[in-house]
Short mmCIF file of C-alpha atoms and ligand atoms in Angstrom, two decimals:
data_model
loop_
_atom_site.label_atom_id
_atom_site.label_comp_id
_atom_site.label_asym_id
_atom_site.label_seq_id
_atom_site.Cartn_x
_atom_site.Cartn_y
_atom_site.Cartn_z
CA MET A 1 79.90 187.30 256.98
CA SER A 2 77.07 188.04 254.55
CA GLU A 3 78.97 186.31 251.72
CA TYR A 4 79.13 183.20 253.89
CA MET A 5 75.41 183.39 254.56
CA ASP A 6 74.72 183.67 250.88
CA PHE A 7 76.96 180.68 250.17
CA PHE A 8 75.19 178.59 252.80
CA ALA A 9 71.71 179.73 251.80
CA ARG A 10 72.21 178.93 248.13
CA LEU A 11 73.64 175.49 248.74
CA GLY A 12 71.00 174.79 251.39
CA GLN A 13 68.20 175.56 248.98
CA GLU A 14 69.55 173.23 246.30
CA THR A 15 70.13 170.52 248.88
CA ALA A 16 66.59 170.76 250.20
CA GLU A 17 65.24 170.26 246.69
CA ARG A 18 67.38 167.19 246.13
CA LYS A 19 66.58 165.74 249.57
CA ARG A 20 62.88 165.81 248.81
CA GLU A 21 63.55 163.22 246.09
CA PHE A 22 64.20 160.49 248.64
CA LEU A 23 62.19 158.96 251.41
CA GLU A 24 64.02 159.43 254.66
CA LEU A 25 64.40 156.04 256.19
CA GLY A 26 66.66 155.15 259.06
CA ARG A 27 67.14 151.43 259.37
CA ILE A 28 67.91 150.46 262.93
CA ALA A 29 68.24 146.71 262.84
CA GLY A 30 66.97 143.59 261.16
CA ARG A 31 68.16 141.21 258.51
CA PHE A 32 67.38 141.82 254.87
CA PRO A 33 64.67 141.67 253.47
CA SER A 34 63.14 143.03 256.70
CA ALA A 35 64.26 145.91 258.89
CA ASP A 36 63.14 147.81 261.97
CA THR A 37 62.88 151.56 261.61
CA ALA A 38 62.24 154.38 264.06
CA ASP A 39 59.41 156.01 262.10
CA HIS A 40 57.80 153.14 260.26
CA GLY A 41 58.26 150.10 262.49
CA GLU A 42 58.99 146.82 260.74
CA ILE A 43 59.27 147.18 256.97
CA SER A 44 60.00 144.90 254.02
CA ILE A 45 62.71 146.03 251.62
CA TRP A 46 62.25 145.91 247.82
CA CYS A 47 65.09 148.06 246.59
CA SER A 48 68.22 146.45 247.97
CA ASN A 49 71.12 145.45 245.76
CA ASP A 50 72.00 142.53 248.05
CA TYR A 51 70.21 140.51 245.37
CA LEU A 52 71.34 137.10 246.55
CA GLY A 53 71.28 137.75 250.30
CA MET A 54 75.03 137.09 250.52
CA GLY A 55 75.38 139.93 253.04
CA GLN A 56 73.95 137.54 255.61
CA HIS A 57 75.13 134.16 254.32
CA PRO A 58 76.61 132.10 257.19
CA ASP A 59 79.84 131.30 255.27
CA VAL A 60 80.37 134.98 254.58
CA LEU A 61 79.71 136.06 258.16
CA ALA A 62 81.98 133.33 259.53
CA ALA A 63 84.80 134.39 257.18
CA MET A 64 84.40 138.02 258.26
CA LYS A 65 84.49 137.11 261.95
CA ARG A 66 87.62 135.00 261.49
CA ALA A 67 89.33 137.85 259.63
CA VAL A 68 88.44 140.35 262.34
CA ASP A 69 89.95 138.05 264.96
CA GLU A 70 93.02 137.47 262.82
CA CYS A 71 93.65 140.97 261.39
CA GLY A 72 91.59 143.48 263.38
CA GLY A 73 89.34 146.21 261.99
CA GLY A 74 90.79 148.53 259.38
CA SER A 75 93.48 147.87 256.79
CA GLY A 76 95.73 150.61 258.16
CA GLY A 77 96.81 152.17 254.88
CA SER A 78 96.61 152.40 251.13
CA ARG A 79 97.37 149.33 249.05
CA ASN A 80 100.90 150.56 248.32
CA ILE A 81 101.69 151.81 251.80
CA GLY A 82 101.04 149.10 254.34
CA GLY A 83 97.34 148.44 253.64
CA THR A 84 97.64 145.25 251.57
CA ASN A 85 96.56 142.11 253.34
CA HIS A 86 96.64 138.48 252.20
CA TYR A 87 92.84 138.59 251.76
CA HIS A 88 93.15 141.37 249.16
CA VAL A 89 95.70 139.33 247.23
CA ALA A 90 93.64 136.12 247.41
CA LEU A 91 90.48 137.96 246.36
CA GLU A 92 92.20 139.50 243.32
CA ALA A 93 93.43 136.05 242.27
CA GLU A 94 89.95 134.56 242.75
CA LEU A 95 88.28 137.31 240.72
CA ALA A 96 90.82 136.96 237.89
CA GLU A 97 90.11 133.22 237.83
CA LEU A 98 86.34 133.75 237.97
CA HIS A 99 86.51 135.88 234.83
CA GLY A 100 89.21 133.87 233.07
CA LYS A 101 91.53 136.90 233.02
CA GLU A 102 95.24 137.21 233.81
CA ASP A 103 94.85 139.61 236.71
CA ALA A 104 92.36 141.70 238.70
CA VAL A 105 92.62 144.93 240.72
CA LEU A 106 90.48 145.65 243.78
CA PHE A 107 89.09 149.09 244.59
CA THR A 108 87.15 150.38 247.58
CA SER A 109 83.96 150.61 245.50
CA GLY A 110 82.60 149.92 242.05
CA TYR A 111 82.41 153.66 241.57
CA ALA A 112 86.14 153.99 242.27
CA ALA A 113 86.89 151.02 239.98
CA ASN A 114 85.13 152.57 236.98
CA GLU A 115 86.42 156.04 237.69
CA GLY A 116 90.01 154.90 238.21
CA ALA A 117 90.30 152.21 235.56
CA LEU A 118 88.59 154.17 232.78
CA SER A 119 90.50 157.35 233.47
CA VAL A 120 93.70 155.32 233.00
CA LEU A 121 92.68 153.03 230.13
CA ALA A 122 91.22 155.85 228.04
CA GLY A 123 93.52 158.60 229.29
CA ARG A 124 97.01 157.09 229.23
CA ILE A 125 96.81 156.19 225.55
CA ASP A 126 97.40 159.05 223.14
CA ASP A 127 94.44 160.05 221.03
CA CYS A 128 92.10 157.32 222.31
CA ALA A 129 88.50 157.50 221.05
CA VAL A 130 85.90 156.16 223.48
CA PHE A 131 82.49 154.83 222.51
CA SER A 132 80.10 154.82 225.45
CA ASP A 133 76.42 153.83 225.77
CA GLN A 134 74.18 156.84 226.34
CA LEU A 135 72.79 155.37 229.58
CA ASN A 136 76.09 154.24 231.11
CA HIS A 137 76.41 154.77 234.87
CA ALA A 138 77.71 157.99 236.46
CA SER A 139 80.95 156.26 237.51
CA ILE A 140 81.67 155.41 233.85
CA ILE A 141 80.84 158.95 232.78
CA ASP A 142 83.14 160.38 235.46
CA GLY A 143 86.02 158.03 234.60
CA LEU A 144 85.79 158.91 230.92
CA ARG A 145 85.50 162.59 231.71
CA HIS A 146 88.62 162.44 233.88
CA SER A 147 90.49 160.58 231.13
CA GLY A 148 90.18 163.58 228.86
CA ALA A 149 89.69 161.21 225.89
CA GLN A 150 87.35 162.14 223.05
CA LYS A 151 83.92 160.56 223.67
CA PHE A 152 81.35 159.28 221.20
CA ILE A 153 78.00 158.49 222.82
CA TYR A 154 75.85 155.86 221.10
CA ARG A 155 72.13 155.42 221.72
CA HIS A 156 71.27 152.89 224.40
CA ASN A 157 72.01 149.34 223.16
CA ASP A 158 71.89 150.59 219.55
CA CYS A 159 74.55 148.62 217.68
CA ALA A 160 73.86 150.28 214.33
CA HIS A 161 74.59 153.64 215.94
CA LEU A 162 77.72 152.28 217.62
CA GLU A 163 78.97 151.00 214.27
CA LYS A 164 78.19 154.27 212.53
CA LEU A 165 80.24 156.19 215.09
CA LEU A 166 83.13 153.71 214.93
CA SER A 167 83.22 153.86 211.16
CA GLY A 168 83.55 157.64 211.27
CA VAL A 169 86.79 157.59 213.28
CA ASP A 170 90.29 157.23 211.82
CA PRO A 171 91.07 153.46 211.73
CA GLN A 172 94.54 154.19 213.12
CA ARG A 173 93.23 155.68 216.38
CA PRO A 174 93.14 153.49 219.51
CA LYS A 175 89.51 152.81 220.45
CA LEU A 176 87.63 151.69 223.54
CA VAL A 177 83.97 150.57 223.68
CA VAL A 178 82.25 150.73 227.10
CA THR A 179 78.89 149.19 228.04
CA GLU A 180 77.02 147.81 231.02
CA SER A 181 75.68 144.26 230.66
CA VAL A 182 72.51 144.33 232.83
CA HIS A 183 71.49 147.98 232.85
CA SER A 184 71.31 149.36 236.38
CA MET A 185 68.03 151.24 236.02
CA ARG A 186 66.18 149.65 233.11
CA GLY A 187 67.09 146.01 233.79
CA ASP A 188 67.54 145.31 230.07
CA ILE A 189 70.59 143.44 228.81
CA ALA A 190 73.05 144.81 226.27
CA PRO A 191 73.52 142.88 223.01
CA LEU A 192 77.01 141.80 224.04
CA ALA A 193 77.62 139.40 221.13
CA GLU A 194 76.92 142.10 218.58
CA ILE A 195 78.88 144.75 220.47
CA ALA A 196 81.90 142.44 220.72
CA GLU A 197 81.69 141.54 217.04
CA ILE A 198 81.51 145.17 215.91
CA ALA A 199 84.29 146.21 218.30
CA GLU A 200 86.53 143.47 216.96
CA ARG A 201 85.89 144.51 213.37
CA TYR A 202 86.99 148.05 214.20
CA GLY A 203 89.92 146.97 216.35
CA ALA A 204 88.44 148.40 219.56
CA VAL A 205 89.26 147.27 223.09
CA THR A 206 86.09 146.37 225.05
CA PHE A 207 85.13 147.16 228.66
CA VAL A 208 81.97 145.68 230.21
CA ASP A 209 80.46 146.81 233.53
CA GLU A 210 78.86 143.67 235.02
CA VAL A 211 77.97 145.30 238.34
CA HIS A 212 74.35 144.09 238.22
CA ALA A 213 75.29 140.68 236.84
CA VAL A 214 78.24 139.27 238.81
CA GLY A 215 77.05 136.59 241.19
CA MET A 216 73.66 136.46 239.45
CA TYR A 217 74.37 135.19 235.91
CA GLY A 218 76.70 132.70 234.28
CA PRO A 219 77.45 129.15 235.39
CA GLU A 220 79.75 130.34 238.21
CA GLY A 221 78.34 133.82 238.64
CA ALA A 222 80.83 135.55 236.36
CA GLY A 223 78.07 137.56 234.65
CA ILE A 224 76.31 137.90 231.32
CA ALA A 225 79.41 137.74 229.10
CA ALA A 226 80.28 134.39 230.70
CA GLN A 227 76.68 133.19 230.45
CA GLU A 228 76.73 133.89 226.72
CA GLY A 229 80.18 132.33 226.20
CA LEU A 230 81.60 135.77 225.43
CA ALA A 231 83.97 136.37 228.34
CA PRO A 232 87.11 136.29 226.15
CA ALA A 233 85.55 138.85 223.77
CA PHE A 234 85.58 141.53 226.49
CA THR A 235 89.07 142.80 227.20
CA VAL A 236 88.22 144.16 230.65
CA VAL A 237 85.35 143.18 232.92
CA MET A 238 84.37 145.41 235.81
CA GLY A 239 82.31 144.33 238.81
CA THR A 240 81.26 145.22 242.32
CA LEU A 241 81.43 143.30 245.58
CA ALA A 242 78.48 145.32 246.90
CA LYS A 243 75.54 143.72 245.14
CA GLY A 244 75.51 140.00 244.26
CA PHE A 245 78.46 139.40 246.60
CA GLY A 246 76.81 141.24 249.50
CA MET A 247 79.83 143.25 250.71
CA THR A 248 81.42 146.48 249.49
CA GLY A 249 84.23 147.20 247.03
CA GLY A 250 84.76 146.97 243.30
CA TYR A 251 87.22 145.57 240.78
CA VAL A 252 88.41 145.27 237.22
CA ALA A 253 89.83 142.09 235.67
CA GLY A 254 91.75 141.82 232.41
CA PRO A 255 95.14 141.40 230.73
CA ALA A 256 98.10 141.77 233.13
CA VAL A 257 99.59 144.69 231.24
CA LEU A 258 96.38 146.72 231.58
CA MET A 259 95.90 145.77 235.22
CA ASP A 260 99.48 146.82 235.97
CA ALA A 261 98.77 150.18 234.32
CA VAL A 262 95.65 150.59 236.46
CA ARG A 263 97.66 149.79 239.62
CA ALA A 264 100.39 152.19 238.58
CA PHE A 265 98.23 155.17 237.59
CA ALA A 266 94.65 154.99 238.91
CA ARG A 267 94.36 157.72 241.52
CA SER A 268 91.28 156.16 243.13
CA PHE A 269 93.36 153.01 243.68
CA ILE A 270 96.54 154.72 244.90
CA PHE A 271 95.34 157.57 247.09
CA THR A 272 92.88 155.88 249.41
CA THR A 273 92.82 153.39 252.27
CA ALA A 274 92.44 149.75 251.26
CA LEU A 275 89.29 147.76 252.10
CA PRO A 276 89.19 146.30 255.62
CA PRO A 277 90.58 142.74 255.58
CA ALA A 278 87.27 141.35 256.89
CA VAL A 279 85.42 142.84 253.92
CA ALA A 280 87.88 141.22 251.51
CA ALA A 281 87.54 137.94 253.41
CA GLY A 282 83.72 138.13 253.31
CA ALA A 283 83.76 138.90 249.59
CA LEU A 284 86.17 136.04 248.95
CA ALA A 285 83.82 133.65 250.76
CA ALA A 286 80.85 135.00 248.76
CA VAL A 287 82.61 134.64 245.40
CA ARG A 288 83.75 131.11 246.24
CA HIS A 289 80.32 130.11 247.49
CA LEU A 290 78.56 131.41 244.38
CA ARG A 291 81.04 129.76 242.02
CA GLY A 292 79.98 126.43 243.46
CA SER A 293 76.28 126.99 244.19
CA ARG A 294 73.52 127.68 241.67
CA ARG A 295 70.81 127.73 244.32
CA GLU A 296 70.80 131.49 244.97
CA ARG A 297 70.86 132.32 241.23
CA GLU A 298 67.97 129.96 240.58
CA ARG A 299 65.90 131.41 243.40
CA LEU A 300 66.49 134.94 242.18
CA ALA A 301 65.48 134.02 238.63
CA ALA A 302 62.35 132.21 239.88
CA ASN A 303 61.35 135.17 242.08
CA ALA A 304 61.90 137.65 239.25
CA ALA A 305 59.69 135.49 236.99
CA VAL A 306 56.91 135.42 239.63
CA LEU A 307 57.07 139.22 239.92
CA HIS A 308 57.03 139.71 236.13
CA GLY A 309 53.98 137.41 235.84
CA LEU A 310 51.98 139.10 238.62
CA LEU A 311 52.66 142.61 237.30
CA ARG A 312 51.73 141.56 233.78
CA ASN A 313 48.43 140.04 235.00
CA ARG A 314 47.48 143.32 236.58
CA GLY A 315 48.57 145.49 233.70
CA ILE A 316 51.22 147.29 235.74
CA PRO A 317 53.84 148.35 233.18
CA PHE A 318 57.55 147.62 233.66
CA LEU A 319 60.51 148.31 231.43
CA SER A 320 62.07 144.90 230.86
CA ASP A 321 61.69 141.25 231.80
CA GLU A 322 65.27 140.40 230.81
CA SER A 323 66.73 140.46 234.32
CA HIS A 324 65.97 140.59 238.04
CA ILE A 325 65.80 144.43 237.99
CA VAL A 326 62.12 145.19 237.59
CA SER A 327 61.59 148.87 236.86
CA VAL A 328 57.92 149.65 237.26
CA LEU A 329 57.22 152.54 234.90
CA VAL A 330 55.30 155.36 236.58
CA GLY A 331 56.45 158.10 234.20
CA GLU A 332 55.73 161.14 236.37
CA ASP A 333 57.86 162.30 239.26
CA ARG A 334 55.19 163.40 241.74
CA LEU A 335 53.15 160.28 241.17
CA CYS A 336 56.26 158.18 241.59
CA LYS A 337 57.15 159.81 244.91
CA ALA A 338 53.56 159.57 246.16
CA MET A 339 53.47 155.89 245.33
CA SER A 340 56.69 155.19 247.16
CA ALA A 341 55.50 157.17 250.23
CA LEU A 342 52.10 155.44 250.35
CA LEU A 343 53.64 151.99 250.01
CA LEU A 344 55.74 152.73 253.07
CA GLU A 345 53.04 154.38 255.17
CA ARG A 346 50.24 151.93 254.48
CA HIS A 347 52.02 148.66 253.89
CA GLY A 348 55.51 148.98 255.39
CA VAL A 349 56.88 148.33 251.90
CA TYR A 350 60.08 150.17 251.08
CA VAL A 351 60.92 150.92 247.46
CA GLN A 352 62.53 154.22 246.45
CA ALA A 353 61.17 156.31 243.60
CA VAL A 354 63.85 156.92 240.96
CA ASN A 355 63.36 160.29 239.31
CA ALA A 356 65.44 162.56 237.04
CA PRO A 357 68.40 162.98 236.82
CA SER A 358 68.95 159.26 237.59
CA VAL A 359 66.47 158.43 234.79
CA PRO A 360 65.24 160.57 231.87
CA THR A 361 62.20 162.78 232.60
CA GLY A 362 59.05 160.85 231.68
CA GLU A 363 60.68 157.53 232.61
CA GLU A 364 60.35 157.84 236.39
CA ILE A 365 60.32 154.39 237.94
CA LEU A 366 59.93 152.38 241.07
CA ARG A 367 63.04 150.26 240.74
CA VAL A 368 61.92 147.01 242.30
CA ALA A 369 64.58 144.47 243.19
CA PRO A 370 63.28 141.07 244.23
CA SER A 371 65.96 138.92 245.83
CA ALA A 372 66.83 135.30 246.43
CA VAL A 373 65.74 135.71 250.07
CA HIS A 374 62.19 136.93 249.37
CA GLU A 375 59.49 134.27 249.45
CA ALA A 376 56.84 133.87 246.73
CA ALA A 377 54.21 134.90 249.33
CA ASP A 378 56.19 138.13 249.99
CA ILE A 379 56.08 138.90 246.27
CA ARG A 380 52.32 138.36 246.12
CA ARG A 381 51.80 140.68 249.11
CA PHE A 382 54.07 143.29 247.51
CA VAL A 383 52.16 143.23 244.22
CA GLU A 384 48.80 143.44 246.01
CA ALA A 385 49.97 146.52 247.90
CA LEU A 386 51.31 148.12 244.72
CA ASP A 387 48.14 147.27 242.81
CA GLY A 388 45.92 148.94 245.42
CA ILE A 389 47.95 152.13 245.40
CA TRP A 390 48.22 152.07 241.61
CA ALA A 391 44.39 152.05 241.46
CA GLU A 392 43.97 154.68 244.18
CA LEU A 393 46.30 157.12 242.44
CA GLY A 394 44.82 156.38 239.03
CA ALA A 395 48.15 155.44 237.44
CA PRO A 396 47.87 154.19 233.86
CA ARG A 397 47.76 150.43 233.19
CA GLY A 398 49.44 148.82 230.22
N1 LIG B 1 78.26 150.59 237.78
C1 LIG B 1 76.92 150.51 237.78
C2 LIG B 1 76.23 150.13 236.52
C3 LIG B 1 76.20 150.76 238.96
O1 LIG B 1 74.86 150.68 238.96
C4 LIG B 1 76.90 151.11 240.14
C5 LIG B 1 76.21 151.42 241.46
N2 LIG B 1 74.93 151.12 241.60
C6 LIG B 1 78.30 151.18 240.09
C7 LIG B 1 78.95 150.92 238.90
C8 LIG B 1 79.09 151.53 241.31
O2 LIG B 1 79.19 150.41 242.13
P1 LIG B 1 79.38 150.54 243.72
O3 LIG B 1 78.02 150.69 244.31
O4 LIG B 1 80.08 149.30 244.12
O5 LIG B 1 80.22 151.76 243.94
#
């Protein structure tokens, strides 16, 4: 019995420490960017990844309702054992077409897509050497770890370092270069043209995580590679349905032979229940809508520019103005948490503090995500609230 108590006590202590990192916030109802909560009443949300508001778009909701009426709730099984529905198949075809690739494979999340696809692509090829950006997402790290392939980590967006590492590896070895396009925490954009050029020179296959870019960038929402005319230069593109497309789920798109390998071997594809048909139907409606409509992308870009301008005027430092992810640099974990708590208590403004280990110590941020469904007046109110608290807590101005 005492061993059990010790086990529980130790885990409980670690958990309590981690839980203190986050504001507890139970959303009860409300449509983004507002919500009702039990403890804080009505709040406005500034850290959602539903960047384009597609989670409430009428076309998306109508498609979901139709699919529920047609197919019911759950998918009933894994993709290979009874769980595949015509919406999954249509969505995979649409995503392949969006990215100009031969095929695409759906997963139940972006995390599962990276974990599954990378563990297969890097792991099923003998002696593969993988080159991965130092700040790549946990799902990329886990996929590469599970692949067992040898890893070479290059400094964030540092092409000279990437090239140095590539040049030190036997030219005969199969190679894979992995990067995000819009970085999830910093909001900066990887130098994709240079990465693709270097990778090609060293004969490396390329994998780009466009989770924070699909829907938001490119003429049809296919992401940064497409926006820069580089889509063909990336062998595999990975995306999520949970951010710009407002649903849940993830995918990879690429050459048929690689996608077949992912379907055949990725454990996070094979050994789990497929997405509910209504989620696939909602995502399909979102992808189709955003291929044909620039309106949401333009609103997001305009709102991000307003936020950048207001923060700059007040000397509130942020990490990058290259995308819609606006990481306000606080640089100290207690200050960051205090700021987040005060914003909620005083102003009903909800933005989570992001502390280590999600970001390096000393780079603690408020990761602010304006969206296409915020109004310019909302952004002004948000910055005024932040500015007041910034002054009160004596945070440094840039
Ligand atoms: N890649 C990156 C860069 C991410 O930021 C995230 C999640 N925020 C994922 C993958 C996982 O995506 P999902 O939330 O769909 O699991």
